[in-house]
CSV table of C-alpha atoms in Angstrom, one decimal:
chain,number,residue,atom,x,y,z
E,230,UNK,CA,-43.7,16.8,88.7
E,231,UNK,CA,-44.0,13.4,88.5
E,232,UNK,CA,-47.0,13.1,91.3
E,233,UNK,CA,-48.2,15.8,89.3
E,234,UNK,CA,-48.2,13.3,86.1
E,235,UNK,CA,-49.2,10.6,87.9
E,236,UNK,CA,-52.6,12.3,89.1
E,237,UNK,CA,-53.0,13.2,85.2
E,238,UNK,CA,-52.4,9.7,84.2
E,239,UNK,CA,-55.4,8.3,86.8
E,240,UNK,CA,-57.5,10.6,86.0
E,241,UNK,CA,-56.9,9.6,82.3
E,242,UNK,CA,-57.4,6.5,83.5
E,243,UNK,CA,-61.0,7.1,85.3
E,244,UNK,CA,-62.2,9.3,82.5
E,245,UNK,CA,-61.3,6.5,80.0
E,246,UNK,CA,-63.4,3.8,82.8
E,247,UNK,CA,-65.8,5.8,83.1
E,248,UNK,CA,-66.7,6.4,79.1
E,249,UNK,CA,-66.4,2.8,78.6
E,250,UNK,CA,-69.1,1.7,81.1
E,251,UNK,CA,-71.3,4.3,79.9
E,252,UNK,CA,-70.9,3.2,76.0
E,253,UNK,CA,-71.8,-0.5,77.6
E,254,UNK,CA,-74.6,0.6,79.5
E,255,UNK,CA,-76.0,2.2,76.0
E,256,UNK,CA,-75.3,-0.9,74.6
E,257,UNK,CA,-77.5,-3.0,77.1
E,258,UNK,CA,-80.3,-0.6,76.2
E,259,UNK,CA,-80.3,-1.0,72.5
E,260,UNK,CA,-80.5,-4.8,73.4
E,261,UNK,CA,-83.3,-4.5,75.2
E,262,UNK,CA,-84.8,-2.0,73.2
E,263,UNK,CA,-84.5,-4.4,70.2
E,264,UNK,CA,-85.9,-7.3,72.4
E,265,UNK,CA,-89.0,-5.3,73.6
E,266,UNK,CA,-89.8,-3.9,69.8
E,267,UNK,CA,-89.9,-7.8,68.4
E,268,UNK,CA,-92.6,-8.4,71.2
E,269,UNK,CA,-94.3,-4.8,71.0
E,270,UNK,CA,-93.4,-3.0,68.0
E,271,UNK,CA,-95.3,0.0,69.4
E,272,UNK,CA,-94.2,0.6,73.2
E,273,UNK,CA,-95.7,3.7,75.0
E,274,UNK,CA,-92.7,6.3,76.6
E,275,UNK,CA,-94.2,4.0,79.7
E,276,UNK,CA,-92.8,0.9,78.4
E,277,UNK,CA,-89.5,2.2,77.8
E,278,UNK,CA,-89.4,3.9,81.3
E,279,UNK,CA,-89.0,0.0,82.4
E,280,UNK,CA,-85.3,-0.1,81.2
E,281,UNK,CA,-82.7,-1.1,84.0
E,282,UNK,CA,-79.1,-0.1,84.0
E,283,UNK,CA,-76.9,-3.0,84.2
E,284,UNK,CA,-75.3,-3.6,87.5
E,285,UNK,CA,-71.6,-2.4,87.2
E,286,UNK,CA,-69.1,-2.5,89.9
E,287,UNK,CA,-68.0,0.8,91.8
E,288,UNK,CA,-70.1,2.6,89.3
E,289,UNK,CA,-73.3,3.7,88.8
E,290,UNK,CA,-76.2,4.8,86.0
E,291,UNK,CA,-77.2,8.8,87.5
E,292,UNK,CA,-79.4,8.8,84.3
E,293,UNK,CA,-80.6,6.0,81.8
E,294,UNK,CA,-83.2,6.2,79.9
E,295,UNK,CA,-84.8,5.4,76.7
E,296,UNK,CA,-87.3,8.4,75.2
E,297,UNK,CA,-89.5,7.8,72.0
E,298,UNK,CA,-89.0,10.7,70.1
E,299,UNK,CA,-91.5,12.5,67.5
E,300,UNK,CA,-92.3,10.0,64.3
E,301,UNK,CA,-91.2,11.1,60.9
E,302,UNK,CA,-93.9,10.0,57.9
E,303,UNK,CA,-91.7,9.4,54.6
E,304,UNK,CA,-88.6,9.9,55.3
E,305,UNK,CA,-85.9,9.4,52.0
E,306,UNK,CA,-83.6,6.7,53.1
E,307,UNK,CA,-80.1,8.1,51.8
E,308,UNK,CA,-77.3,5.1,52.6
E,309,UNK,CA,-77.2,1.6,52.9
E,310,UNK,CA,-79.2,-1.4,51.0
E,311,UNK,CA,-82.4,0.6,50.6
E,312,UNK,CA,-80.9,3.8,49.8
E,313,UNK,CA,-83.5,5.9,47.1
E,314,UNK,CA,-86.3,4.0,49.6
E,315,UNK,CA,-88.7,6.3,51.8
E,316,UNK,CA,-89.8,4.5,55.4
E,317,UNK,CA,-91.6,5.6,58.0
E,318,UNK,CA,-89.9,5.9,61.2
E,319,UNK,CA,-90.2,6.1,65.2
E,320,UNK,CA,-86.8,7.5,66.3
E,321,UNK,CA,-85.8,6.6,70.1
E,322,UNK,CA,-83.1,7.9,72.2
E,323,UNK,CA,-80.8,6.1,74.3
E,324,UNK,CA,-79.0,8.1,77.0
E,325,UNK,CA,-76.7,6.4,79.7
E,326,UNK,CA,-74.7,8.7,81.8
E,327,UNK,CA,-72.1,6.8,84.4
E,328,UNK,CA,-70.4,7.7,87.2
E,329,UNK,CA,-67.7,6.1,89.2
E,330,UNK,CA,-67.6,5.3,92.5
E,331,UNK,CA,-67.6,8.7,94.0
E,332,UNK,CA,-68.4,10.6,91.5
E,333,UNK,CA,-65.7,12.1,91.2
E,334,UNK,CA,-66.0,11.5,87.0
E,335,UNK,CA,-68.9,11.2,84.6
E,336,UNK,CA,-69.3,10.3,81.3
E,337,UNK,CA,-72.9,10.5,79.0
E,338,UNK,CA,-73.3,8.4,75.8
E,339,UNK,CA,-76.1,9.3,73.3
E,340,UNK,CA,-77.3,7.3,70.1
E,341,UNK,CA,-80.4,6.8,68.4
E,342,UNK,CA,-82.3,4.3,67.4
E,343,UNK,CA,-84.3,4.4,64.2
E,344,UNK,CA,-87.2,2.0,63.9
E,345,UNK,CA,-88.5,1.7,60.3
E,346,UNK,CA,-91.4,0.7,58.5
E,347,UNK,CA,-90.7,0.3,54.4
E,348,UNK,CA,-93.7,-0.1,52.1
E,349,UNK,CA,-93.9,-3.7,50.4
E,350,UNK,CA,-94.9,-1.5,47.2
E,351,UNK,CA,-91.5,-0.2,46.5
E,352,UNK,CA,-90.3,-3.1,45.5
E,353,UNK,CA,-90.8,-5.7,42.2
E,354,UNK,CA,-90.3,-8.3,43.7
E,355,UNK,CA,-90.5,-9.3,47.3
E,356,UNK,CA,-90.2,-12.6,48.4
E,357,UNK,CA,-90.4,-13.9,52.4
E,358,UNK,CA,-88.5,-17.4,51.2
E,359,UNK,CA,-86.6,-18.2,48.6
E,360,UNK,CA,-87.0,-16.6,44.9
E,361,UNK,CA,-85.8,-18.3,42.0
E,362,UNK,CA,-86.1,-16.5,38.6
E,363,UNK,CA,-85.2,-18.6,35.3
E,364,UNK,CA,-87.4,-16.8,32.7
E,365,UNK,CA,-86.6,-19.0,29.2
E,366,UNK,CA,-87.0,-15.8,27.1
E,367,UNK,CA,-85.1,-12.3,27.3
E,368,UNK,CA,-86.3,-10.3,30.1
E,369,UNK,CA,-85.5,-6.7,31.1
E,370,UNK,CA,-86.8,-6.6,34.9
E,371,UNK,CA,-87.2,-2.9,36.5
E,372,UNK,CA,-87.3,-2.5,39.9
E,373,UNK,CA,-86.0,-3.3,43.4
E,374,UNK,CA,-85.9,-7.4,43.8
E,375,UNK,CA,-85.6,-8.9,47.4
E,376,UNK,CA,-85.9,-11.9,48.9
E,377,UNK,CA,-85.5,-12.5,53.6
E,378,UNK,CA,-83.7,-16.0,52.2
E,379,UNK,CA,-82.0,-16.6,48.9
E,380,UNK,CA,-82.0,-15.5,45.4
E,381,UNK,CA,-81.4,-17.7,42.9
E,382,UNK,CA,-80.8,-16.1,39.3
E,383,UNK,CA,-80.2,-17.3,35.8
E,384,UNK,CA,-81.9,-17.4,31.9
E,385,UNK,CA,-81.9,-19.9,29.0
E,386,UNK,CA,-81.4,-16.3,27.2
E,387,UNK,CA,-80.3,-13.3,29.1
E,388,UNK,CA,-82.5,-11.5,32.2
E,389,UNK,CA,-81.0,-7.6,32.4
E,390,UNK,CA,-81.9,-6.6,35.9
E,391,UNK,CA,-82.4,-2.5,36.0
E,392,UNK,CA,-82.2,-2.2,40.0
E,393,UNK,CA,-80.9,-3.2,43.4
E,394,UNK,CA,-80.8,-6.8,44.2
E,395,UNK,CA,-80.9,-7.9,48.1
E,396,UNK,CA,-81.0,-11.2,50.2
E,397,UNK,CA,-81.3,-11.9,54.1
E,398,UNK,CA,-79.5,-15.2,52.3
E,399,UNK,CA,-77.5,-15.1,49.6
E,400,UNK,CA,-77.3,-14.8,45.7
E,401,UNK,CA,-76.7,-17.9,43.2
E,402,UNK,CA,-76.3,-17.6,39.9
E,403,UNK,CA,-77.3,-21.4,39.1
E,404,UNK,CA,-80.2,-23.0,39.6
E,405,UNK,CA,-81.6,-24.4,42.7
E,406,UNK,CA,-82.7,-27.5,41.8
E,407,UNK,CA,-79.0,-28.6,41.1
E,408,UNK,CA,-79.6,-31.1,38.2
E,409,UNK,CA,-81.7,-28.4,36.7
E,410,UNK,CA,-79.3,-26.4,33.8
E,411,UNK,CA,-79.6,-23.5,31.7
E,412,UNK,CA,-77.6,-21.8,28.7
E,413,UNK,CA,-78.1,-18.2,29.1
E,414,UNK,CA,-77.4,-14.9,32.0
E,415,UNK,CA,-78.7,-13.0,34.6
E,416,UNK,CA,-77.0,-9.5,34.6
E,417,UNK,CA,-77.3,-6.6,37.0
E,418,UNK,CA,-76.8,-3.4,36.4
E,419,UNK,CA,-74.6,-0.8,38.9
E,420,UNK,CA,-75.2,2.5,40.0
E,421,UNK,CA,-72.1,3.1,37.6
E,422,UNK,CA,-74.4,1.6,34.4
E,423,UNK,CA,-72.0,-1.0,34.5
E,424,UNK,CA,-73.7,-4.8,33.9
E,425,UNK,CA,-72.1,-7.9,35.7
E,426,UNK,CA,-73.3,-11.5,35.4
């Protein structure tokens, strides 16, 4: 019984192994899908037949590849920051099967990869640096506001914001020019229709 366990518990043990290697090697390929989409934003399926298994000890890659499945025009965007947004996307597969050393145990990991394209037009305001909006009147602003640095938000009376807000940076509520002052609010309002400053 207890050899009997002991084989159970190794092979645990390889099956385990071997899963985690594969999840790695899938890893490795998102990296270097990512790293050959900032240089070539459209590879061909040849381009992404150059991937390379990583070398790992008393295992090996019996399949790993990366295939560029069919594009989707307009897709709704359901989660995340740009939720209620519709992109264009080129889906890819990952697949990296491992096996150990004699093969004795294989494991296949499978994600996707979505690459999307979102339409400047969908939003207000879109800003590459940093946006700074201080109107000195009241202002009800509707629309999606984003910014790849920071936001800077304020009023000398009060600016109701009627949609999502979003930074690569972050959000102030002061001015950026900090000697600058003002006597009024920025509010945003949830998908609850609650308002916070």
């Amino acid at each position: 019984r207890t050899t009997i366990s002991s084989a159970h518990v190794g092979r645990d043990y390889q099956e385990e192994q071997t899963f985690q290697v594969a999840d790695g090697g899938a890893n490795v390929a998102e990296a270097w899908l990512h790293d050959l989409l900032h240089d070539n934003p459209e590879p061909t399926q040849d381009a992404l037949d150059s991937v390379a298994p990583p070398d790992v000890t008393h295992f090996s890659f019996p399949e790993y590849t990366i295939t560029k499945l069919p594009f989707r025009e307009d897709v709704l965007m359901r989660q995340g920051v740009y939720a209620g947004m519709r992109a264009d996307t080129q889906p890819y597969e990952i697949r990296a099967r491992a096996a150990n050393v004699n093969a004795s145990v294989e494991r296949t990991v499978v994600m996707t990869i979505n690459q999307m394209w979102i339409n400047l037009f969908q939003f207000g305001i879109y800003m590459d640096g940093d946006l700074e909006l201080f109107p000195d009147y009241p202002n009800d602003f509707v629309g999606r506001i984003h910014s790849n640095s920071n936001i800077y938000l304020g009023s000398d009376d009060v600016l109701n914001i009627f949609g999502s807000v979003t930074a690569g940076g972050h959000i102030y509520n002061t001015p950026k020019d900090p000697a600058a002052s003002y006597n009024g609010k920025a509010r945003i309002l949830d998908f609850d229709g609650q308002w916070h400053d």
